[in-house]
Amino acid sequence: MSFINSLDIGASALSAQRLRMDVISQNIAMSDAYATEEGDAYRRQMVVFMEKKTFADTLEDQVSRRHSSKYRLSGVKVTQVVEDETPLVPVYDPENPAADEEGYIYMPNVDKTKENIDLLAAQRSYEANASAIAAVKAMLTKAMELGK
């Protein structure tokens, strides 16, 4: 695996984790919003990651149909941002103008504690990938010094 490939893998992970942190931050910001413009409460968003394979890697895997221990590393990509389908949280508030016939408003299905834990995990992953990129850069710099 080349140094450039290592940098590409780290860069893709940084981009993916940054988007994950942005989505989590949006979830936290919207956790108290009981209605949107469409009339429904905000639903928690989640980021879905997938291995980023090049077309050549996929083609070679299909042509050779081999499952050896050789790994082709190419990074990570975000495939989609999906809504969490867990039920909204009903809150009894008959004085609220947005309440239904039974007096309930529906709060977002966002658990701030869970979001903070996910945010911390995304931050740690981001930091780990930034450290890996820094290590590759240091190795590349040292290799260039030795080549002089």
PDB file of C-alpha atoms in Angstrom:
ATOM      1  CA  MET A   1       0.000   0.000   0.000  1.00  0.00           C
ATOM      2  CA  SER A   2       1.428   3.364  -0.999  1.00  0.00           C
ATOM      3  CA  PHE A   3       1.724   6.420   1.190  1.00  0.00           C
ATOM      4  CA  ILE A   4      -0.743   8.278  -1.018  1.00  0.00           C
ATOM      5  CA  ASN A   5      -3.310   5.496  -0.622  1.00  0.00           C
ATOM      6  CA  SER A   6      -2.890   5.752   3.159  1.00  0.00           C
ATOM      7  CA  LEU A   7      -3.511   9.484   3.012  1.00  0.00           C
ATOM      8  CA  ASP A   8      -6.620   8.950   0.869  1.00  0.00           C
ATOM      9  CA  ILE A   9      -8.018   6.440   3.362  1.00  0.00           C
ATOM     10  CA  GLY A  10      -7.442   8.822   6.270  1.00  0.00           C
ATOM     11  CA  ALA A  11      -8.902  11.761   4.372  1.00  0.00           C
ATOM     12  CA  SER A  12     -12.066   9.825   3.506  1.00  0.00           C
ATOM     13  CA  ALA A  13     -12.464   8.869   7.169  1.00  0.00           C
ATOM     14  CA  LEU A  14     -12.010  12.492   8.269  1.00  0.00           C
ATOM     15  CA  SER A  15     -14.716  13.634   5.837  1.00  0.00           C
ATOM     16  CA  ALA A  16     -17.112  10.897   6.920  1.00  0.00           C
ATOM     17  CA  GLN A  17     -16.630  11.571  10.639  1.00  0.00           C
ATOM     18  CA  ARG A  18     -17.000  15.307  10.108  1.00  0.00           C
ATOM     19  CA  LEU A  19     -20.366  14.757   8.418  1.00  0.00           C
ATOM     20  CA  ARG A  20     -21.343  12.412  11.262  1.00  0.00           C
ATOM     21  CA  MET A  21     -20.491  15.120  13.816  1.00  0.00           C
ATOM     22  CA  ASP A  22     -22.507  17.680  11.831  1.00  0.00           C
ATOM     23  CA  VAL A  23     -25.557  15.400  11.760  1.00  0.00           C
ATOM     24  CA  ILE A  24     -25.257  14.643  15.479  1.00  0.00           C
ATOM     25  CA  SER A  25     -24.987  18.373  16.227  1.00  0.00           C
ATOM     26  CA  GLN A  26     -28.152  18.963  14.204  1.00  0.00           C
ATOM     27  CA  ASN A  27     -29.904  16.217  16.183  1.00  0.00           C
ATOM     28  CA  ILE A  28     -28.940  17.866  19.463  1.00  0.00           C
ATOM     29  CA  ALA A  29     -30.012  21.293  18.222  1.00  0.00           C
ATOM     30  CA  MET A  30     -33.409  19.987  17.131  1.00  0.00           C
ATOM     31  CA  SER A  31     -34.052  17.816  20.205  1.00  0.00           C
ATOM     32  CA  ASP A  32     -36.523  20.291  21.716  1.00  0.00           C
ATOM     33  CA  ALA A  33     -38.375  21.189  18.510  1.00  0.00           C
ATOM     34  CA  TYR A  34     -41.791  19.566  18.724  1.00  0.00           C
ATOM     35  CA  ALA A  35     -43.024  20.601  15.276  1.00  0.00           C
ATOM     36  CA  THR A  36     -41.476  21.364  11.896  1.00  0.00           C
ATOM     37  CA  GLU A  37     -42.894  23.332   9.004  1.00  0.00           C
ATOM     38  CA  GLU A  38     -44.472  20.113   7.699  1.00  0.00           C
ATOM     39  CA  GLY A  39     -46.272  19.676  11.023  1.00  0.00           C
ATOM     40  CA  ASP A  40     -44.359  16.580  12.166  1.00  0.00           C
ATOM     41  CA  ALA A  41     -41.772  16.524  14.918  1.00  0.00           C
ATOM     42  CA  TYR A  42     -38.128  16.292  13.930  1.00  0.00           C
ATOM     43  CA  ARG A  43     -36.801  12.755  13.553  1.00  0.00           C
ATOM     44  CA  ARG A  44     -33.279  11.794  14.543  1.00  0.00           C
ATOM     45  CA  GLN A  45     -30.880  11.469  11.611  1.00  0.00           C
ATOM     46  CA  MET A  46     -28.173   8.806  11.342  1.00  0.00           C
ATOM     47  CA  VAL A  47     -25.216   8.505   8.979  1.00  0.00           C
ATOM     48  CA  VAL A  48     -24.578   5.226   7.168  1.00  0.00           C
ATOM     49  CA  PHE A  49     -20.984   4.383   6.229  1.00  0.00           C
ATOM     50  CA  MET A  50     -19.738   1.916   3.650  1.00  0.00           C
ATOM     51  CA  GLU A  51     -16.360   0.763   2.449  1.00  0.00           C
ATOM     52  CA  LYS A  52     -15.240   2.842  -0.506  1.00  0.00           C
ATOM     53  CA  LYS A  53     -14.039   0.510  -3.219  1.00  0.00           C
ATOM     54  CA  THR A  54     -12.758   1.579  -6.582  1.00  0.00           C
ATOM     55  CA  PHE A  55     -14.322   0.238  -9.740  1.00  0.00           C
ATOM     56  CA  ALA A  56     -11.117  -1.674 -10.544  1.00  0.00           C
ATOM     57  CA  ASP A  57     -11.207  -3.417  -7.137  1.00  0.00           C
ATOM     58  CA  THR A  58     -14.821  -4.438  -7.599  1.00  0.00           C
ATOM     59  CA  LEU A  59     -14.198  -5.649 -11.137  1.00  0.00           C
ATOM     60  CA  GLU A  60     -11.167  -7.694 -10.088  1.00  0.00           C
ATOM     61  CA  ASP A  61     -13.130  -9.265  -7.222  1.00  0.00           C
ATOM     62  CA  GLN A  62     -15.933 -10.270  -9.582  1.00  0.00           C
ATOM     63  CA  VAL A  63     -13.670 -11.577 -12.339  1.00  0.00           C
ATOM     64  CA  SER A  64     -11.355 -13.603 -10.129  1.00  0.00           C
ATOM     65  CA  ARG A  65     -14.047 -14.646  -7.628  1.00  0.00           C
ATOM     66  CA  ARG A  66     -11.360 -15.296  -5.091  1.00  0.00           C
ATOM     67  CA  HIS A  67     -11.626 -14.635  -1.406  1.00  0.00           C
ATOM     68  CA  SER A  68      -8.027 -14.504  -0.342  1.00  0.00           C
ATOM     69  CA  SER A  69      -6.647 -12.772   2.703  1.00  0.00           C
ATOM     70  CA  LYS A  70      -5.350  -9.907   0.565  1.00  0.00           C
ATOM     71  CA  TYR A  71      -7.227  -6.745   1.464  1.00  0.00           C
ATOM     72  CA  ARG A  72      -7.734  -3.850  -0.871  1.00  0.00           C
ATOM     73  CA  LEU A  73      -8.037  -0.840   1.348  1.00  0.00           C
ATOM     74  CA  SER A  74      -9.645   2.242  -0.085  1.00  0.00           C
ATOM     75  CA  GLY A  75     -11.354   4.103   2.723  1.00  0.00           C
ATOM     76  CA  VAL A  76     -14.889   4.888   3.757  1.00  0.00           C
ATOM     77  CA  LYS A  77     -17.762   6.787   2.204  1.00  0.00           C
ATOM     78  CA  VAL A  78     -21.115   8.012   3.427  1.00  0.00           C
ATOM     79  CA  THR A  79     -23.848   6.199   1.547  1.00  0.00           C
ATOM     80  CA  GLN A  80     -26.817   7.996   3.037  1.00  0.00           C
ATOM     81  CA  VAL A  81     -28.287   9.896   5.948  1.00  0.00           C
ATOM     82  CA  VAL A  82     -31.391   8.082   7.199  1.00  0.00           C
ATOM     83  CA  GLU A  83     -34.158   8.940   9.633  1.00  0.00           C
ATOM     84  CA  ASP A  84     -34.460   6.939  12.829  1.00  0.00           C
ATOM     85  CA  GLU A  85     -37.861   5.251  12.742  1.00  0.00           C
ATOM     86  CA  THR A  86     -38.268   4.884  16.514  1.00  0.00           C
ATOM     87  CA  PRO A  87     -41.544   6.395  17.741  1.00  0.00           C
ATOM     88  CA  LEU A  88     -41.782  10.050  18.657  1.00  0.00           C
ATOM     89  CA  VAL A  89     -42.075  10.852  22.358  1.00  0.00           C
ATOM     90  CA  PRO A  90     -45.607  11.873  23.407  1.00  0.00           C
ATOM     91  CA  VAL A  91     -45.811  14.663  26.000  1.00  0.00           C
ATOM     92  CA  TYR A  92     -49.092  15.648  27.618  1.00  0.00           C
ATOM     93  CA  ASP A  93     -49.549  19.389  27.123  1.00  0.00           C
ATOM     94  CA  PRO A  94     -53.217  20.249  26.465  1.00  0.00           C
ATOM     95  CA  GLU A  95     -52.507  24.019  26.602  1.00  0.00           C
ATOM     96  CA  ASN A  96     -50.172  23.811  23.614  1.00  0.00           C
ATOM     97  CA  PRO A  97     -51.849  24.912  20.358  1.00  0.00           C
ATOM     98  CA  ALA A  98     -50.042  22.094  18.509  1.00  0.00           C
ATOM     99  CA  ALA A  99     -51.536  19.417  20.794  1.00  0.00           C
ATOM    100  CA  ASP A 100     -53.740  16.723  19.285  1.00  0.00           C
ATOM    101  CA  GLU A 101     -57.329  15.949  20.366  1.00  0.00           C
ATOM    102  CA  GLU A 102     -56.065  14.037  23.419  1.00  0.00           C
ATOM    103  CA  GLY A 103     -53.763  16.876  24.528  1.00  0.00           C
ATOM    104  CA  TYR A 104     -50.447  15.368  23.425  1.00  0.00           C
ATOM    105  CA  ILE A 105     -47.610  16.952  21.503  1.00  0.00           C
ATOM    106  CA  TYR A 106     -44.931  14.744  20.012  1.00  0.00           C
ATOM    107  CA  MET A 107     -41.307  15.470  20.753  1.00  0.00           C
ATOM    108  CA  PRO A 108     -38.397  14.327  18.572  1.00  0.00           C
ATOM    109  CA  ASN A 109     -36.988  10.838  19.104  1.00  0.00           C
ATOM    110  CA  VAL A 110     -33.618  12.335  20.043  1.00  0.00           C
ATOM    111  CA  ASP A 111     -31.917  11.208  23.254  1.00  0.00           C
ATOM    112  CA  LYS A 112     -29.363  13.903  24.136  1.00  0.00           C
ATOM    113  CA  THR A 113     -27.267  11.500  26.207  1.00  0.00           C
ATOM    114  CA  LYS A 114     -26.994   9.034  23.339  1.00  0.00           C
ATOM    115  CA  GLU A 115     -26.202  11.837  20.912  1.00  0.00           C
ATOM    116  CA  ASN A 116     -23.433  13.144  23.178  1.00  0.00           C
ATOM    117  CA  ILE A 117     -21.921   9.659  23.403  1.00  0.00           C
ATOM    118  CA  ASP A 118     -22.112   9.281  19.606  1.00  0.00           C
ATOM    119  CA  LEU A 119     -20.541  12.717  19.224  1.00  0.00           C
ATOM    120  CA  LEU A 120     -17.688  11.731  21.521  1.00  0.00           C
ATOM    121  CA  ALA A 121     -17.134   8.500  19.540  1.00  0.00           C
ATOM    122  CA  ALA A 122     -17.100  10.426  16.250  1.00  0.00           C
ATOM    123  CA  GLN A 123     -14.669  12.957  17.710  1.00  0.00           C
ATOM    124  CA  ARG A 124     -12.320  10.199  18.909  1.00  0.00           C
ATOM    125  CA  SER A 125     -12.466   8.507  15.513  1.00  0.00           C
ATOM    126  CA  TYR A 126     -11.707  11.810  13.820  1.00  0.00           C
ATOM    127  CA  GLU A 127      -8.727  12.374  16.118  1.00  0.00           C
ATOM    128  CA  ALA A 128      -7.432   8.833  15.502  1.00  0.00           C
ATOM    129  CA  ASN A 129      -7.590   9.320  11.744  1.00  0.00           C
ATOM    130  CA  ALA A 130      -5.896  12.713  12.006  1.00  0.00           C
ATOM    131  CA  SER A 131      -3.107  11.047  14.015  1.00  0.00           C
ATOM    132  CA  ALA A 132      -2.770   8.314  11.392  1.00  0.00           C
ATOM    133  CA  ILE A 133      -2.429  10.932   8.654  1.00  0.00           C
ATOM    134  CA  ALA A 134       0.191  12.762  10.716  1.00  0.00           C
ATOM    135  CA  ALA A 135       2.130   9.497  11.152  1.00  0.00           C
ATOM    136  CA  VAL A 136       2.061   8.825   7.400  1.00  0.00           C
ATOM    137  CA  LYS A 137       3.240  12.360   6.737  1.00  0.00           C
ATOM    138  CA  ALA A 138       6.091  11.907   9.222  1.00  0.00           C
ATOM    139  CA  MET A 139       7.118   8.614   7.576  1.00  0.00           C
ATOM    140  CA  LEU A 140       6.998  10.219   4.145  1.00  0.00           C
ATOM    141  CA  THR A 141       9.116  13.140   5.350  1.00  0.00           C
ATOM    142  CA  LYS A 142      11.657  10.780   6.903  1.00  0.00           C
ATOM    143  CA  ALA A 143      11.797   8.676   3.735  1.00  0.00           C
ATOM    144  CA  MET A 144      12.501  11.814   1.687  1.00  0.00           C
ATOM    145  CA  GLU A 145      15.263  12.808   4.105  1.00  0.00           C
ATOM    146  CA  LEU A 146      16.849   9.375   3.811  1.00  0.00           C
ATOM    147  CA  GLY A 147      16.652   9.507   0.021  1.00  0.00           C
ATOM    148  CA  LYS A 148      18.851  12.589  -0.192  1.00  0.00           C
TER     149      LYS A 148
END
